[in-house]
Short mmCIF file of C-alpha atoms in Angstrom, two decimals:
data_model
loop_
_atom_site.label_atom_id
_atom_site.label_comp_id
_atom_site.label_asym_id
_atom_site.label_seq_id
_atom_site.Cartn_x
_atom_site.Cartn_y
_atom_site.Cartn_z
CA MET A 1 40.62 99.75 -58.24
CA LEU A 2 40.00 103.39 -57.33
CA GLN A 3 39.99 102.60 -53.60
CA GLU A 4 43.21 100.56 -53.88
CA PHE A 5 44.89 103.32 -55.89
CA TRP A 6 44.28 105.98 -53.22
CA GLU A 7 45.05 103.65 -50.31
CA SER A 8 48.40 102.95 -51.97
CA LYS A 9 48.98 106.68 -52.45
CA GLN A 10 48.28 107.40 -48.80
CA GLN A 11 50.51 104.57 -47.59
CA GLN A 12 53.33 106.12 -49.60
CA ARG A 13 52.37 109.54 -48.19
CA ALA A 14 52.67 110.84 -51.72
CA ALA A 15 49.49 112.91 -51.67
CA PHE A 16 46.91 114.20 -49.22
CA PRO A 17 48.32 112.27 -46.22
CA SER A 18 45.87 113.89 -43.78
CA GLU A 19 42.75 113.32 -45.87
CA GLY A 20 40.20 110.53 -45.67
CA VAL A 21 39.33 107.83 -48.15
CA VAL A 22 37.26 107.92 -51.32
CA VAL A 23 33.63 108.94 -50.60
CA TYR A 24 30.61 108.03 -52.72
CA GLU A 25 27.27 109.83 -52.84
CA SER A 26 24.17 108.68 -54.70
CA LEU A 27 21.41 111.19 -55.38
CA PRO A 28 17.97 110.02 -54.19
CA SER A 29 15.81 109.09 -57.16
CA PRO A 30 12.63 107.00 -57.50
CA GLY A 31 13.91 105.55 -60.77
CA PRO A 32 16.48 105.83 -63.55
CA PRO A 33 18.54 107.56 -64.68
CA PHE A 34 20.60 107.45 -61.47
CA VAL A 35 23.38 109.88 -60.51
CA SER A 36 26.40 109.14 -58.35
CA TYR A 37 29.32 111.32 -57.25
CA VAL A 38 32.73 110.28 -55.95
CA THR A 39 34.93 112.63 -53.93
CA LEU A 40 38.66 111.92 -53.82
CA PRO A 41 41.07 112.67 -50.97
CA GLY A 42 41.77 116.39 -51.29
CA GLY A 43 38.25 117.19 -52.46
CA SER A 44 38.20 116.67 -56.23
CA CYS A 45 34.79 115.40 -57.31
CA PHE A 46 33.59 113.42 -60.33
CA GLY A 47 30.29 111.89 -61.38
CA ASN A 48 28.86 109.39 -63.82
CA PHE A 49 28.48 110.89 -67.28
CA GLN A 50 26.53 108.01 -68.82
CA CYS A 51 22.80 107.38 -68.47
CA CYS A 52 22.75 104.69 -65.76
CA LEU A 53 19.78 102.40 -65.09
CA SER A 54 20.89 101.34 -61.61
CA ARG A 55 22.63 102.94 -58.62
CA ALA A 56 25.42 100.36 -58.82
CA GLU A 57 26.01 101.18 -62.48
CA ALA A 58 26.12 104.93 -61.71
CA ARG A 59 28.60 104.33 -58.89
CA ARG A 60 30.86 102.23 -61.15
CA ASP A 61 30.72 104.84 -63.91
CA ALA A 62 31.62 107.65 -61.48
CA ALA A 63 34.48 105.54 -60.12
CA LYS A 64 35.74 104.96 -63.68
CA VAL A 65 35.83 108.70 -64.40
CA ALA A 66 37.59 109.38 -61.08
CA LEU A 67 40.14 106.59 -61.68
CA ILE A 68 41.02 107.88 -65.14
CA ASN A 69 41.56 111.37 -63.74
CA SER A 70 43.57 109.99 -60.79
CA LEU A 71 45.88 108.08 -63.11
CA PHE A 72 46.18 111.04 -65.48
CA ASN A 73 47.16 113.18 -62.49
CA GLU A 74 50.25 110.99 -62.00
CA LEU A 75 51.76 112.02 -65.33
CA PRO A 76 54.80 114.34 -65.10
CA SER A 77 52.93 116.88 -67.24
CA ARG A 78 50.32 117.26 -64.46
CA ARG A 79 52.85 118.40 -61.87
CA ILE A 80 53.56 122.11 -61.41
CA THR A 81 57.09 122.83 -62.61
CA LYS A 82 58.84 125.97 -63.84
CA GLU A 83 58.13 124.90 -67.42
CA PHE A 84 54.48 124.27 -66.60
CA ILE A 85 54.17 127.73 -65.00
CA VAL A 86 55.67 129.46 -68.05
CA GLU A 87 53.29 127.65 -70.40
CA SER A 88 50.27 128.28 -68.16
CA VAL A 89 51.01 132.00 -67.82
CA GLN A 90 51.45 132.30 -71.58
CA GLU A 91 48.10 130.57 -72.14
CA ALA A 92 46.46 132.88 -69.58
CA VAL A 93 47.89 135.96 -71.31
CA ALA A 94 46.68 134.71 -74.70
CA SER A 95 43.14 134.25 -73.38
CA THR A 96 42.95 137.68 -71.68
CA SER A 97 43.86 141.27 -72.39
CA GLY A 98 46.93 141.04 -70.15
CA THR A 99 50.62 140.97 -71.04
CA LEU A 100 53.59 138.87 -69.96
CA ASP A 101 54.83 141.85 -67.93
CA ASP A 102 51.74 141.45 -65.74
CA ALA A 103 53.10 138.11 -64.49
CA ASP A 104 55.54 139.97 -62.23
CA ASP A 105 52.82 142.23 -60.81
CA PRO A 106 50.73 140.47 -58.10
CA SER A 107 48.14 143.28 -58.27
CA THR A 108 47.02 141.99 -61.70
CA SER A 109 44.99 138.85 -62.37
CA ILE A 110 47.85 137.32 -64.38
CA GLY A 111 50.31 138.16 -61.61
CA ALA A 112 48.06 136.64 -58.95
CA TYR A 113 47.73 133.45 -61.01
CA HIS A 114 51.51 133.37 -61.48
CA TYR A 115 52.00 133.80 -57.72
CA MET A 116 49.54 130.99 -56.93
CA LEU A 117 51.31 128.62 -59.30
CA GLU A 118 54.75 129.44 -57.89
CA SER A 119 53.42 128.99 -54.33
CA ASN A 120 52.34 125.46 -55.27
CA MET A 121 55.48 124.35 -57.08
CA GLY A 122 55.81 120.58 -57.10
CA LYS A 123 52.13 119.86 -56.45
CA THR A 124 49.89 117.97 -58.85
CA MET A 125 46.93 119.60 -60.57
CA LEU A 126 44.43 117.77 -58.33
CA GLU A 127 46.23 119.16 -55.28
CA PHE A 128 46.26 122.64 -56.81
CA GLN A 129 42.57 122.35 -57.73
CA GLU A 130 41.44 122.55 -54.10
CA LEU A 131 42.99 126.00 -53.70
CA MET A 132 41.62 127.11 -57.06
CA THR A 133 38.13 125.98 -56.04
CA ILE A 134 38.30 128.15 -52.92
CA PHE A 135 39.14 131.22 -55.01
CA GLN A 136 36.49 130.39 -57.58
CA LEU A 137 33.93 130.33 -54.77
CA LEU A 138 35.24 133.55 -53.22
CA HIS A 139 34.96 135.25 -56.61
CA TRP A 140 31.44 133.88 -57.18
CA ASN A 141 30.43 134.82 -53.65
CA GLY A 142 31.64 138.41 -53.99
CA SER A 143 34.18 138.04 -51.20
CA LEU A 144 37.20 138.83 -53.39
CA LYS A 145 35.62 142.10 -54.51
CA ALA A 146 34.91 143.03 -50.89
CA LEU A 147 38.52 142.28 -49.93
CA ARG A 148 39.83 144.45 -52.78
CA GLU A 149 37.69 147.32 -51.48
CA THR A 150 39.46 147.02 -48.11
CA LYS A 151 42.76 147.59 -49.98
CA CYS A 152 43.99 144.03 -49.37
CA SER A 153 46.45 143.01 -52.07
CA ARG A 154 45.85 139.87 -54.13
CA GLN A 155 49.08 138.47 -52.70
CA GLU A 156 47.81 138.97 -49.13
CA VAL A 157 44.47 137.34 -49.96
CA ILE A 158 46.17 134.35 -51.60
CA SER A 159 48.58 133.90 -48.68
CA TYR A 160 45.70 134.07 -46.20
CA TYR A 161 43.33 131.60 -47.88
CA SER A 162 46.14 129.21 -48.82
CA GLN A 163 46.25 128.26 -45.14
CA TYR A 164 42.65 127.04 -45.10
CA SER A 165 40.73 124.12 -46.56
CA LEU A 166 37.18 124.16 -47.84
CA ASP A 167 35.27 122.91 -44.79
CA GLU A 168 31.89 123.29 -43.08
CA LYS A 169 32.95 126.53 -41.40
CA MET A 170 33.82 128.18 -44.72
CA ARG A 171 30.61 126.88 -46.31
CA SER A 172 28.57 128.29 -43.41
CA HIS A 173 30.19 131.72 -43.78
CA MET A 174 29.43 131.76 -47.51
CA ALA A 175 25.85 130.63 -46.85
CA LEU A 176 25.43 133.58 -44.46
CA ASP A 177 26.62 135.91 -47.22
CA TRP A 178 23.94 134.53 -49.54
CA ILE A 179 21.28 134.91 -46.85
CA MET A 180 22.16 138.61 -46.75
CA LYS A 181 21.98 138.79 -50.55
CA GLU A 182 18.50 137.19 -50.43
CA LYS A 183 17.31 139.85 -47.99
CA GLU A 184 18.56 142.56 -50.36
CA SER A 185 17.28 140.87 -53.55
CA PRO A 186 14.45 138.40 -52.81
CA GLY A 187 14.51 135.41 -55.14
CA ILE A 188 18.22 135.54 -55.96
CA LEU A 189 18.94 132.36 -53.99
CA SER A 190 16.51 130.15 -55.88
CA GLN A 191 17.71 131.68 -59.16
CA GLU A 192 21.37 130.97 -58.33
CA LEU A 193 20.54 127.44 -57.16
CA ARG A 194 18.73 126.59 -60.38
CA MET A 195 21.74 127.88 -62.32
CA ALA A 196 24.18 125.91 -60.13
CA LEU A 197 22.20 122.69 -60.60
CA ARG A 198 22.12 123.20 -64.36
CA GLU A 199 25.88 123.83 -64.45
CA LEU A 200 26.51 120.77 -62.27
CA GLU A 201 24.44 118.55 -64.55
CA GLU A 202 26.12 119.84 -67.72
CA ALA A 203 29.63 119.45 -66.23
CA ARG A 204 28.84 115.91 -65.00
CA LYS A 205 27.61 114.80 -68.42
CA ALA A 206 30.80 116.24 -69.94
CA GLY A 207 32.99 114.23 -67.52
CA GLN A 208 34.49 117.35 -65.91
CA GLU A 209 35.75 117.90 -62.37
CA LEU A 210 32.69 118.95 -60.37
CA ARG A 211 33.69 120.33 -57.00
CA PHE A 212 33.13 124.02 -57.77
CA TYR A 213 29.60 123.40 -59.07
CA LYS A 214 28.75 120.96 -56.28
CA GLU A 215 30.02 123.33 -53.58
CA LYS A 216 27.88 126.13 -55.03
CA LYS A 217 24.83 123.89 -54.86
CA GLU A 218 25.53 122.88 -51.25
CA ILE A 219 26.21 126.45 -50.08
CA LEU A 220 23.01 127.78 -51.67
CA SER A 221 20.95 124.84 -50.38
CA LEU A 222 22.33 125.46 -46.89
CA ALA A 223 21.36 129.14 -47.11
CA LEU A 224 17.81 128.33 -48.29
CA THR A 225 17.35 125.69 -45.61
CA GLN A 226 18.44 128.20 -42.95
CA ILE A 227 16.08 130.87 -44.26
CA TYR A 228 13.02 128.63 -44.28
CA SER A 229 13.83 127.01 -40.95
CA ASP A 230 13.86 130.49 -39.39
CA LEU A 231 10.39 131.37 -40.64
CA ASP A 232 7.65 130.98 -38.04
CA THR A 233 4.94 130.82 -40.68
CA SER A 234 4.97 130.57 -44.44
CA SER A 235 2.49 131.47 -47.12
CA PRO A 236 1.60 129.14 -50.03
CA SER A 237 3.84 131.18 -52.29
CA ASP A 238 6.73 130.71 -49.85
CA ASP A 239 6.13 126.96 -49.83
CA GLN A 240 6.14 126.87 -53.61
CA LEU A 241 9.40 128.84 -53.80
CA SER A 242 11.04 126.53 -51.26
CA LEU A 243 9.89 123.43 -53.12
CA THR A 244 11.08 124.78 -56.48
CA ALA A 245 14.45 125.88 -55.15
CA LEU A 246 15.25 122.83 -53.01
CA CYS A 247 13.99 120.08 -55.33
CA GLY A 248 16.41 121.12 -58.05
CA TYR A 249 16.59 122.02 -61.68
CA HIS A 250 14.61 119.94 -64.18
#
């Protein structure tokens, strides 16, 4: 049903016309419980939230979560309209120390959020989520702070990154940033990876959209793999750190 839903969407060219089909990923495991992820056209990711005793069951459960979210995304309330923007900005102001006046100032966080919403008028929340994930990762990675120090305005940063999708090139650049962080603060990579895996597991069990957490895990794993592949020799302690970091959070 999930596959047919998105094939129908793409035939109508209603959403993500240039993207591929639904992609499934099952985590390797010697036994239950099994974990499966499903990535939708556009990049949104969901996983099974139930305890599944087989890979097929985990895949079906992940597909069910993704289908519910795909159908929910079709509701008029999930499309970015002027009314939606007003409500969203008001909610953002209520949850921060900002004011409604900040919405007209792109140099503020509220203003930047307002600008991003207006730039994506007419899109659904799943379509908007891909751009939001990029900025979540840039914030987590420290790139947004670095850009602010170069005097780039939030509006300029948003306009620049709105042209790009989250691909292997962007992941590789972020992985290089974390390799540099590891050289400055040894051990930070394994610490961040354990945290990312814990967040991913908690979000999956809560039935939430997972791309941000999953991208963090993949970027950090890529950085660790690169570091250890570059080492000519490794001590027992290095081997233990690599095993702990790459095998995941338990």
